[in-house]
Structure formats: C-alpha cells, structure tokens
mmCIF file of C-alpha atoms and ligand atoms in Angstrom:
data_model
loop_
_atom_site.group_PDB
_atom_site.id
_atom_site.type_symbol
_atom_site.label_atom_id
_atom_site.label_comp_id
_atom_site.label_asym_id
_atom_site.label_seq_id
_atom_site.Cartn_x
_atom_site.Cartn_y
_atom_site.Cartn_z
ATOM 1 C CA UNK Q 163 0.067 -0.096 -0.063
ATOM 2 C CA UNK Q 164 1.528 3.408 -1.200
ATOM 3 C CA UNK Q 165 1.921 6.179 1.336
ATOM 4 C CA UNK Q 166 2.885 9.640 1.593
ATOM 5 C CA UNK Q 167 5.821 10.587 3.602
ATOM 6 C CA UNK Q 168 8.533 12.843 4.414
ATOM 7 C CA UNK Q 169 12.443 11.395 4.694
ATOM 8 C CA UNK Q 170 15.826 13.101 4.948
ATOM 9 C CA UNK Q 171 18.225 13.321 2.214
ATOM 10 C CA UNK Q 172 21.259 12.026 3.497
ATOM 11 C CA UNK Q 173 23.648 12.408 0.679
ATOM 12 C CA UNK Q 174 23.510 13.907 -2.989
ATOM 13 C CA UNK Q 175 26.398 12.414 -5.244
ATOM 14 C CA UNK Q 176 26.894 13.713 -8.936
ATOM 15 C CA UNK Q 177 28.114 10.402 -10.367
ATOM 16 C CA UNK Q 178 28.763 11.814 -13.859
ATOM 17 C CA UNK Q 179 28.070 15.002 -15.376
ATOM 18 C CA UNK Q 180 24.412 15.867 -15.109
ATOM 19 C CA UNK Q 181 23.503 12.725 -13.267
ATOM 20 C CA UNK Q 182 22.973 12.845 -9.555
ATOM 21 C CA UNK Q 183 22.414 9.859 -7.015
ATOM 22 C CA UNK Q 184 20.131 10.983 -4.004
ATOM 23 C CA UNK Q 185 20.456 8.981 -0.991
ATOM 24 C CA UNK Q 186 17.399 8.943 1.651
ATOM 25 C CA UNK Q 187 17.278 7.998 4.991
ATOM 26 C CA UNK Q 188 15.317 4.421 5.930
ATOM 27 C CA UNK Q 189 11.530 4.405 5.829
ATOM 28 C CA UNK Q 190 9.444 1.223 5.944
ATOM 29 C CA UNK Q 191 7.576 2.298 2.462
ATOM 30 C CA UNK Q 192 11.011 2.210 0.748
ATOM 31 C CA UNK Q 193 12.232 -1.023 2.299
ATOM 32 C CA UNK Q 194 9.062 -2.338 0.981
ATOM 33 C CA UNK Q 195 9.751 -1.342 -2.623
ATOM 34 C CA UNK Q 196 10.176 -4.117 -5.258
ATOM 35 C CA UNK Q 197 12.621 -3.760 -8.163
ATOM 36 C CA UNK Q 198 10.821 -1.948 -10.794
ATOM 37 C CA UNK Q 199 8.222 -0.194 -8.616
ATOM 38 C CA UNK Q 200 8.850 3.614 -8.294
ATOM 39 C CA UNK Q 201 8.494 6.360 -6.181
ATOM 40 C CA UNK Q 202 7.022 9.803 -6.543
ATOM 41 C CA UNK Q 203 8.902 12.886 -5.609
ATOM 42 C CA UNK Q 204 7.630 16.272 -4.801
ATOM 43 C CA UNK Q 205 10.179 18.560 -6.019
ATOM 44 C CA UNK Q 206 8.602 21.996 -4.931
ATOM 45 C CA UNK Q 207 9.438 23.584 -1.562
ATOM 46 C CA UNK Q 208 7.014 23.204 1.567
ATOM 47 C CA UNK Q 209 6.375 27.097 0.986
ATOM 48 C CA UNK Q 210 5.035 26.477 -2.729
ATOM 49 C CA UNK Q 211 3.075 24.082 -5.097
ATOM 50 C CA UNK Q 212 5.424 25.087 -8.035
ATOM 51 C CA UNK Q 213 6.137 22.746 -9.875
ATOM 52 C CA UNK Q 214 2.890 21.124 -8.865
ATOM 53 C CA UNK Q 215 3.392 17.674 -10.288
ATOM 54 C CA UNK Q 216 5.821 15.098 -8.466
ATOM 55 C CA UNK Q 217 8.399 13.459 -10.583
ATOM 56 C CA UNK Q 218 8.594 9.693 -10.787
ATOM 57 C CA UNK Q 219 11.911 7.609 -10.350
ATOM 58 C CA UNK Q 220 12.967 4.246 -9.926
ATOM 59 C CA UNK Q 221 14.898 2.941 -6.724
ATOM 60 C CA UNK Q 222 18.755 2.284 -7.490
ATOM 61 C CA UNK Q 223 20.652 1.117 -4.627
ATOM 62 C CA UNK Q 224 19.618 0.134 -1.024
ATOM 63 C CA UNK Q 225 22.246 0.461 1.909
ATOM 64 C CA UNK Q 226 21.930 -0.473 5.710
ATOM 65 C CA UNK Q 227 21.344 3.414 6.059
ATOM 66 C CA UNK Q 228 18.641 3.995 3.255
ATOM 67 C CA UNK Q 229 18.013 3.922 -0.375
ATOM 68 C CA UNK Q 230 18.776 5.925 -3.250
ATOM 69 C CA UNK Q 231 17.705 6.747 -6.715
ATOM 70 C CA UNK Q 232 19.736 8.101 -9.535
ATOM 71 C CA UNK Q 233 18.409 10.466 -12.306
ATOM 72 C CA UNK Q 234 19.683 12.714 -15.131
ATOM 73 C CA UNK Q 235 18.446 16.295 -15.420
ATOM 74 C CA UNK Q 236 15.953 16.595 -17.949
ATOM 75 C CA UNK Q 237 14.047 19.633 -17.369
ATOM 76 C CA UNK Q 238 12.948 21.839 -14.526
ATOM 77 C CA UNK Q 239 12.071 19.510 -11.873
ATOM 78 C CA UNK Q 240 15.277 17.325 -12.067
ATOM 79 C CA UNK Q 241 17.208 20.708 -12.080
ATOM 80 C CA UNK Q 242 15.506 21.566 -8.676
ATOM 81 C CA UNK Q 243 16.547 18.036 -7.350
ATOM 82 C CA UNK Q 244 20.120 18.361 -8.175
ATOM 83 C CA UNK Q 245 20.321 21.010 -6.062
ATOM 84 C CA UNK Q 246 19.019 19.466 -3.024
ATOM 85 C CA UNK Q 247 21.427 18.923 -0.231
ATOM 86 C CA UNK Q 248 22.075 16.506 2.650
ATOM 87 C CA UNK Q 249 19.795 17.227 5.705
ATOM 88 C CA UNK Q 250 16.899 18.608 3.491
ATOM 89 C CA UNK Q 251 13.689 16.621 3.577
ATOM 90 C CA UNK Q 252 11.860 15.162 0.613
ATOM 91 C CA UNK Q 253 8.071 14.420 0.263
ATOM 92 C CA UNK Q 254 7.624 10.953 -1.380
ATOM 93 C CA UNK Q 255 4.709 8.704 -2.211
ATOM 94 C CA UNK Q 256 5.896 5.087 -2.471
ATOM 95 C CA UNK Q 257 5.724 2.209 -3.326
ATOM 96 C CA UNK Q 258 3.993 2.663 -6.680
ATOM 97 C CA UNK Q 259 3.163 0.256 -9.483
ATOM 98 C CA UNK Q 260 4.053 -3.225 -10.163
ATOM 99 C CA UNK Q 261 7.718 -4.227 -10.276
ATOM 100 C CA UNK Q 262 9.601 -7.024 -11.713
ATOM 101 C CA UNK Q 263 8.552 -10.692 -11.001
ATOM 102 C CA UNK Q 264 11.176 -13.463 -11.490
ATOM 103 C CA UNK Q 265 10.605 -16.067 -14.261
ATOM 104 C CA UNK Q 266 11.077 -19.026 -11.977
ATOM 105 C CA UNK Q 267 12.534 -21.534 -14.278
ATOM 106 C CA UNK Q 268 14.975 -19.192 -16.199
ATOM 107 C CA UNK Q 269 18.404 -18.864 -14.286
ATOM 108 C CA UNK Q 270 20.444 -17.090 -17.055
ATOM 109 C CA UNK Q 271 18.763 -13.791 -17.329
ATOM 110 C CA UNK Q 272 20.023 -10.873 -19.609
ATOM 111 C CA UNK Q 273 19.465 -7.343 -18.253
ATOM 112 C CA UNK Q 274 19.403 -4.795 -21.022
ATOM 113 C CA UNK Q 275 19.439 -1.238 -19.842
ATOM 114 C CA UNK Q 276 19.696 2.105 -21.688
ATOM 115 C CA UNK Q 277 20.666 5.272 -19.771
ATOM 116 C CA UNK Q 278 18.634 6.082 -16.827
ATOM 117 C CA UNK Q 279 16.692 2.789 -17.460
ATOM 118 C CA UNK Q 280 19.778 1.135 -15.687
ATOM 119 C CA UNK Q 281 19.426 1.924 -12.156
ATOM 120 C CA UNK Q 282 16.289 -0.171 -11.606
ATOM 121 C CA UNK Q 283 17.883 -3.031 -13.222
ATOM 122 C CA UNK Q 284 20.863 -2.839 -11.011
ATOM 123 C CA UNK Q 285 18.240 -2.777 -7.981
ATOM 124 C CA UNK Q 286 16.552 -5.980 -9.594
ATOM 125 C CA UNK Q 287 20.250 -7.420 -9.790
ATOM 126 C CA UNK Q 288 21.045 -6.720 -6.294
ATOM 127 C CA UNK Q 289 18.108 -7.436 -4.465
ATOM 128 C CA UNK Q 290 16.349 -10.494 -6.431
ATOM 129 C CA UNK Q 291 18.754 -12.023 -8.771
ATOM 130 C CA UNK Q 292 22.323 -11.772 -7.237
ATOM 131 C CA UNK Q 293 23.790 -15.083 -5.799
ATOM 132 C CA UNK Q 294 20.889 -17.226 -7.421
ATOM 133 C CA UNK Q 295 21.529 -16.886 -11.083
ATOM 134 C CA UNK Q 296 23.868 -16.625 -13.728
ATOM 135 C CA UNK Q 297 23.089 -13.034 -14.510
ATOM 136 C CA UNK Q 298 24.503 -10.994 -17.717
ATOM 137 C CA UNK Q 299 24.120 -7.017 -18.311
ATOM 138 C CA UNK Q 300 24.164 -5.242 -21.421
ATOM 139 C CA UNK Q 301 24.255 -1.499 -20.918
ATOM 140 C CA UNK Q 302 23.980 1.453 -23.473
ATOM 141 C CA UNK Q 303 24.681 5.022 -23.389
ATOM 142 C CA UNK Q 304 25.159 7.974 -25.440
ATOM 143 C CA UNK Q 305 28.664 8.401 -24.606
ATOM 144 C CA UNK Q 306 31.391 8.086 -22.189
ATOM 145 C CA UNK Q 307 30.233 11.068 -20.062
ATOM 146 C CA UNK Q 308 26.863 9.331 -19.553
ATOM 147 C CA UNK Q 309 28.209 5.869 -18.352
ATOM 148 C CA UNK Q 310 26.446 5.278 -15.093
ATOM 149 C CA UNK Q 311 25.892 1.999 -13.075
ATOM 150 C CA UNK Q 312 28.674 0.151 -14.750
ATOM 151 C CA UNK Q 313 31.182 -0.035 -11.785
ATOM 152 C CA UNK Q 314 28.152 -1.184 -9.532
ATOM 153 C CA UNK Q 315 27.389 -4.072 -11.660
ATOM 154 C CA UNK Q 316 30.746 -5.446 -11.979
ATOM 155 C CA UNK Q 317 31.166 -4.936 -8.215
ATOM 156 C CA UNK Q 318 28.138 -7.571 -7.750
ATOM 157 C CA UNK Q 319 30.225 -9.838 -9.993
ATOM 158 C CA UNK Q 320 28.001 -9.604 -13.041
ATOM 159 C CA UNK Q 321 29.337 -9.959 -16.523
ATOM 160 C CA UNK Q 322 28.534 -6.486 -17.978
ATOM 161 C CA UNK Q 323 28.986 -5.370 -21.304
ATOM 162 C CA UNK Q 324 28.819 -1.537 -22.035
ATOM 163 C CA UNK Q 325 28.365 -0.006 -25.361
ATOM 164 C CA UNK Q 326 28.191 3.693 -26.488
ATOM 165 C CA UNK Q 327 26.396 5.216 -29.370
ATOM 166 C CA UNK Q 328 29.363 7.059 -30.371
ATOM 167 C CA UNK Q 329 32.158 4.589 -29.498
ATOM 168 C CA UNK Q 330 33.588 6.590 -26.968
ATOM 169 C CA UNK Q 331 33.462 4.088 -24.183
ATOM 170 C CA UNK Q 332 33.306 0.363 -25.154
ATOM 171 C CA UNK Q 333 32.127 -0.829 -28.474
ATOM 172 C CA UNK Q 334 30.367 1.461 -30.797
ATOM 173 C CA UNK Q 335 26.818 -0.104 -31.245
ATOM 174 C CA UNK Q 336 23.169 0.015 -30.013
ATOM 175 C CA UNK Q 337 22.687 -1.849 -26.573
ATOM 176 C CA UNK Q 338 19.983 -3.936 -28.498
ATOM 177 C CA UNK Q 339 22.558 -4.889 -31.335
ATOM 178 C CA UNK Q 340 25.072 -5.946 -28.412
ATOM 179 C CA UNK Q 341 22.458 -7.933 -26.627
ATOM 180 C CA UNK Q 342 21.526 -9.627 -29.805
ATOM 181 C CA UNK Q 343 25.206 -11.068 -29.866
ATOM 182 C CA UNK Q 344 24.918 -12.189 -26.522
ATOM 183 C CA UNK Q 345 21.720 -13.799 -26.911
ATOM 184 C CA UNK Q 346 23.011 -15.582 -29.933
ATOM 185 C CA UNK Q 347 25.738 -17.123 -27.844
ATOM 186 C CA UNK Q 348 23.172 -19.025 -26.364
ATOM 187 C CA UNK Q 349 23.928 -18.152 -22.819
ATOM 188 C CA UNK Q 350 20.387 -16.465 -22.016
ATOM 189 C CA UNK Q 351 16.889 -17.542 -21.200
ATOM 190 C CA UNK Q 352 15.056 -14.457 -20.037
ATOM 191 C CA UNK Q 353 15.358 -10.751 -20.334
ATOM 192 C CA UNK Q 354 14.504 -7.798 -18.199
ATOM 193 C CA UNK Q 355 14.752 -4.573 -19.795
ATOM 194 C CA UNK Q 356 14.491 -0.780 -18.754
ATOM 195 C CA UNK Q 357 15.168 2.282 -21.166
ATOM 196 C CA UNK Q 358 13.813 4.547 -23.621
ATOM 197 C CA UNK Q 359 10.881 3.289 -25.921
ATOM 198 C CA UNK Q 360 12.611 2.592 -29.279
ATOM 199 C CA UNK Q 361 15.168 0.471 -27.026
ATOM 200 C CA UNK Q 362 12.301 -1.379 -25.574
ATOM 201 C CA UNK Q 363 10.652 -1.868 -28.804
ATOM 202 C CA UNK Q 364 13.726 -3.316 -30.129
ATOM 203 C CA UNK Q 365 14.008 -5.482 -26.990
ATOM 204 C CA UNK Q 366 10.452 -6.783 -27.471
ATOM 205 C CA UNK Q 367 11.523 -7.728 -31.081
ATOM 206 C CA UNK Q 368 14.525 -9.755 -29.915
ATOM 207 C CA UNK Q 369 12.304 -11.430 -27.166
ATOM 208 C CA UNK Q 370 9.881 -12.426 -30.095
ATOM 209 C CA UNK Q 371 12.643 -13.526 -32.526
ATOM 210 C CA UNK Q 372 14.625 -15.606 -29.929
ATOM 211 C CA UNK Q 373 11.380 -16.941 -28.194
ATOM 212 C CA UNK Q 374 12.773 -15.642 -24.717
ATOM 213 C CA UNK Q 375 10.263 -14.535 -21.721
ATOM 214 C CA UNK Q 376 10.785 -10.856 -21.185
ATOM 215 C CA UNK Q 377 9.754 -8.069 -19.046
ATOM 216 C CA UNK Q 378 10.047 -4.216 -20.101
ATOM 217 C CA UNK Q 379 10.007 -1.488 -17.507
ATOM 218 C CA UNK Q 380 8.181 1.517 -19.368
ATOM 219 C CA UNK Q 381 8.882 5.135 -18.360
ATOM 220 C CA UNK Q 382 5.734 7.140 -19.824
ATOM 221 C CA UNK Q 383 5.229 10.872 -18.963
ATOM 222 C CA UNK Q 384 3.127 10.986 -15.650
ATOM 223 C CA UNK Q 385 0.990 13.414 -13.967
ATOM 224 C CA UNK Q 386 -0.804 11.739 -10.805
ATOM 225 C CA UNK Q 387 1.175 8.406 -10.656
ATOM 226 C CA UNK Q 388 -1.779 7.017 -8.570
ATOM 227 C CA UNK Q 389 -4.060 5.721 -11.489
ATOM 228 C CA UNK Q 390 -6.586 8.628 -11.761
ATOM 229 C CA UNK Q 391 -5.626 10.884 -14.434
ATOM 230 C CA UNK Q 392 -5.056 8.325 -17.248
ATOM 231 C CA UNK Q 393 -1.893 10.540 -18.476
ATOM 232 C CA UNK Q 394 0.140 7.578 -18.653
ATOM 233 C CA UNK Q 395 -1.805 4.797 -20.842
ATOM 234 C CA UNK Q 396 -0.165 2.430 -23.111
ATOM 235 C CA UNK Q 397 -2.003 0.189 -25.627
ATOM 236 C CA UNK Q 398 -1.833 -3.546 -24.828
ATOM 237 C CA UNK Q 399 -2.940 -6.638 -26.638
ATOM 238 C CA UNK Q 400 -6.548 -6.691 -27.958
ATOM 239 C CA UNK Q 401 -6.530 -2.748 -27.757
ATOM 240 C CA UNK Q 402 -6.759 -2.555 -24.031
ATOM 241 C CA UNK Q 403 -5.354 0.495 -22.351
ATOM 242 C CA UNK Q 404 -3.360 0.145 -19.190
ATOM 243 C CA UNK Q 405 -2.053 2.621 -17.079
ATOM 244 C CA UNK Q 406 1.697 2.420 -16.435
ATOM 245 C CA UNK Q 407 1.525 3.939 -13.128
ATOM 246 C CA UNK Q 408 -0.756 1.053 -11.775
ATOM 247 C CA UNK Q 409 -0.644 -1.918 -14.040
ATOM 248 C CA UNK Q 410 2.916 -1.154 -14.811
ATOM 249 C CA UNK Q 411 5.480 0.206 -15.204
ATOM 250 C CA UNK Q 412 6.748 -3.462 -15.600
ATOM 251 C CA UNK Q 413 4.809 -5.698 -18.353
ATOM 252 C CA UNK Q 414 5.410 -8.642 -20.261
ATOM 253 C CA UNK Q 415 7.190 -7.606 -23.323
ATOM 254 C CA UNK Q 416 4.392 -9.257 -25.562
ATOM 255 C CA UNK Q 417 1.560 -7.277 -23.786
ATOM 256 C CA UNK Q 418 2.638 -4.015 -25.165
ATOM 257 C CA UNK Q 419 1.629 -2.231 -28.467
ATOM 258 C CA UNK Q 420 4.267 0.205 -29.177
ATOM 259 C CA UNK Q 421 3.220 2.811 -31.533
HETATM 260 C C1 FAD I 175 8.158 4.876 -13.682
HETATM 261 C C2 FAD I 175 9.258 5.888 -14.002
HETATM 262 C C3 FAD I 175 10.499 5.667 -13.387
HETATM 263 C C4 FAD I 175 11.475 6.560 -13.551
HETATM 264 N N1 FAD I 175 12.778 6.448 -13.214
HETATM 265 C C5 FAD I 175 13.884 7.288 -13.620
HETATM 266 C C6 FAD I 175 15.019 7.051 -13.008
HETATM 267 O O1 FAD I 175 15.275 6.275 -12.191
HETATM 268 N N2 FAD I 175 16.030 8.126 -13.208
HETATM 269 C C7 FAD I 175 15.725 9.293 -14.155
HETATM 270 O O2 FAD I 175 16.725 9.853 -14.518
HETATM 271 N N3 FAD I 175 14.440 9.404 -14.756
HETATM 272 C C8 FAD I 175 13.375 8.377 -14.368
HETATM 273 N N4 FAD I 175 12.244 8.763 -14.755
HETATM 274 C C9 FAD I 175 12.113 9.784 -15.764
HETATM 275 C C10 FAD I 175 11.724 10.985 -14.896
HETATM 276 O O3 FAD I 175 10.661 10.914 -14.010
HETATM 277 C C11 FAD I 175 11.753 12.093 -15.779
HETATM 278 O O4 FAD I 175 13.013 12.589 -16.152
HETATM 279 C C12 FAD I 175 11.513 13.570 -14.984
HETATM 280 O O5 FAD I 175 10.190 13.252 -14.551
HETATM 281 C C13 FAD I 175 11.792 14.877 -15.746
HETATM 282 O O6 FAD I 175 11.121 16.083 -14.961
HETATM 283 P P1 FAD I 175 11.753 17.184 -15.146
HETATM 284 O O7 FAD I 175 10.777 18.328 -14.478
HETATM 285 O O8 FAD I 175 13.068 17.531 -15.051
HETATM 286 O O9 FAD I 175 11.428 17.301 -16.894
HETATM 287 P P2 FAD I 175 10.251 18.031 -17.444
HETATM 288 O O10 FAD I 175 10.387 19.574 -17.453
HETATM 289 O O11 FAD I 175 8.725 17.847 -16.990
HETATM 290 O O12 FAD I 175 10.632 17.521 -19.031
HETATM 291 C C14 FAD I 175 11.790 17.779 -19.673
HETATM 292 C C15 FAD I 175 11.770 16.499 -20.445
HETATM 293 O O13 FAD I 175 12.173 15.339 -19.882
HETATM 294 C C16 FAD I 175 11.031 14.406 -20.821
HETATM 295 N N5 FAD I 175 10.349 13.797 -19.646
HETATM 296 C C17 FAD I 175 9.650 14.239 -18.698
HETATM 297 N N6 FAD I 175 9.175 13.156 -17.899
HETATM 298 C C18 FAD I 175 9.314 12.134 -18.437
HETATM 299 C C19 FAD I 175 9.279 10.594 -18.322
HETATM 300 N N7 FAD I 175 8.291 10.171 -17.206
HETATM 301 N N8 FAD I 175 10.143 9.858 -19.133
HETATM 302 C C20 FAD I 175 10.685 10.176 -20.180
HETATM 303 N N9 FAD I 175 10.857 11.253 -20.587
HETATM 304 C C21 FAD I 175 10.269 12.350 -19.640
HETATM 305 C C22 FAD I 175 10.155 15.575 -21.366
HETATM 306 O O14 FAD I 175 9.309 14.927 -22.577
HETATM 307 C C23 FAD I 175 10.900 16.734 -21.672
HETATM 308 O O15 FAD I 175 11.569 16.653 -22.883
HETATM 309 C C24 FAD I 175 11.110 7.529 -14.702
HETATM 310 C C25 FAD I 175 9.927 7.833 -15.301
HETATM 311 C C26 FAD I 175 9.000 6.852 -14.803
HETATM 312 C C27 FAD I 175 7.410 7.067 -15.295
HETATM 313 S S1 FES I 176 0.008 8.855 -14.241
HETATM 314 FE FE1 FES I 176 -1.977 9.380 -13.650
HETATM 315 S S2 FES I 176 -3.144 7.470 -14.401
HETATM 316 FE FE2 FES I 176 -0.917 7.073 -14.483
#
C-alpha cells in the first residue's frame, strides 16, 4: 500500500556530469519497494506548489542506512532536485506500480539497460537475482560521459558489457545490437529491460525472435502517478489501455503494443 511521507536526504552525489544520486534515510515504505516499482517525489519547496506535479523515479540501491535513486537532469524538476543537499527533507509517495517478477525456471537472465533505465535493473540484480542466477548485463549510453551504474554491476560480479552510441566507451553499437550478439551465444534464457521506448521496442522484437520470456519497465510521462488521470496509458494486446503507473511500469514484453 502506497503512503505519503517525508524523509531526509542523507547524501547527494554527482555520479557523472548531469547525473545525480540522492540517498534517502530509511523508511518502511521504501524498504518494501520491489525492483521496478517507483517513488513519486515532490520537487517543490514546502512553501510552494510550483512545480505542482511530482516526478517519478525508480529506486537504485539500498544500503543499511537507506536507499537511493539516480536521475539525469531533463528539465525544471530534475534541475531543482539536483540542487538539494543533505539534511533537507523530501516528500515522497511510495511504493508505486508493479515491479519485476522473477521467471521461476529461468536462471540465465540478460538485463538490458539504456541510460537512466539502468538503475532499476541494478536494483533488480542486487535485490532479487544476485547469488541465485547466472546474470549478464548489457548497458547502453550515448557517450562516455553518460556511463552510469557500470562499476556497481561489476562489483556485484555480473558479466557486464557496455556500449555507447558514439564508441567513446566500449564498443560503438546500439545496446540492442550487442544484446543480440549475447543472446546468439545461447547463454541467455530470459530478458529484463528498462530504457527509452525505441530501445524497449527493439528488445520486444528480440524477445519474440529468440522466443525468450521478457519483462519491460516503461517510463511514460506521468501526472498523478496513482491511477487517476490516465495520462500514462499504453495500448496493450486486444487494444486494451493500461496505466503505466498502476498496471505497470513493468509489463510482459508481448503485452505492449508500441506505436
Ligand atoms: C516509472 C518511472 C521511473 C523513472 N525512473 C527514472 C530514474 O530512475 N531516473 C531518471 O533519470 N528518470 C526516471 N524517470 C523519468 C523522470 O521521471 C523524468 O526524467 C522527470 O520526471 C523529468 O522531470 P523534469 O521536470 O526534469 O522534466 P520536464 O521539464 O517535465 O521535462 C523535460 C523533458 O523530459 C521529458 N520527460 C519528462 N518526464 C518524462 C518521463 N516520465 N519519461 C521520459 N521522459 C520524460 C520530457 O518529454 C521533456 O523532454 C522515470 C519515469 C517513470 C515514469
Ligand atoms: S499517471 Fe495518472 S493515471 Fe497514471
């Protein structure tokens, strides 16, 4: 059950230019978050309603002393968040949405992440998969300055491949091109992915081509985050609309009809 609460920021780290990790003090609602679920963060100050809408983020890491989320500056809300400092309070609604569920009989998962889609996959790897499965990760970024989470995946002992669009770090390739090479090696029996829509559409095609069970975490624009406004709907099989904030953000790949 989601709840609204205030919690203290205990750290703000710029992990790469324009990418910030905010560490939050422990709270029971955050402890109960399943990987793939999200938190909705008020970015305004307590004295103001501007900006009015909360901004959704996936959880990234949990520590004995709290949890974190990692974001890239996109616009006004994330710019305000990047200026927060340790000791300030954040107003949060969590946990929200449906997270990843494990494919029980699949023990060689491939995690495919694009940009800020990598943090929830790291959370999935560290919370649910680690130690039980032979995990591979394939991470894609625009360039070397936007590489995030890679060291953390490696620290978990995960076989991690990193590619960039311009070849400034790792191989020059789309993450889905590299993922296909890995799948062809035959060492993969399931896929979990998060990233921009074109990437997820290509992952869906890969899953279909190689007949692999696959879950996709979608990042749609959201207004309310709690199922009321219908701003986040996606079309699913048989033309049924589903709300990314309620029925998602994680969907079975074959369910989603990308436009
Ligand atoms: C379930 C979920 C989990 C998310 N997790 C993360 C995360 O872990 N890290 C992270 O960096 N971002 C994440 N996002 C995206 C993040 O919510 C947006 O980047 C943020 O709300 C932008 O706010 P803003 O005020 O800075 O930008 P705005 O001024 O609102 O918009 C600036 C630009 O960002 C684009 N944008 C805004 N909202 C979204 C969105 N929801 N998805 C994609 N593009 C958007 C707009 O089209 C516009 O081009 C997530 C989104 C969802 C729905
Ligand atoms: S964001 Fe309002 S219904 Fe999903």
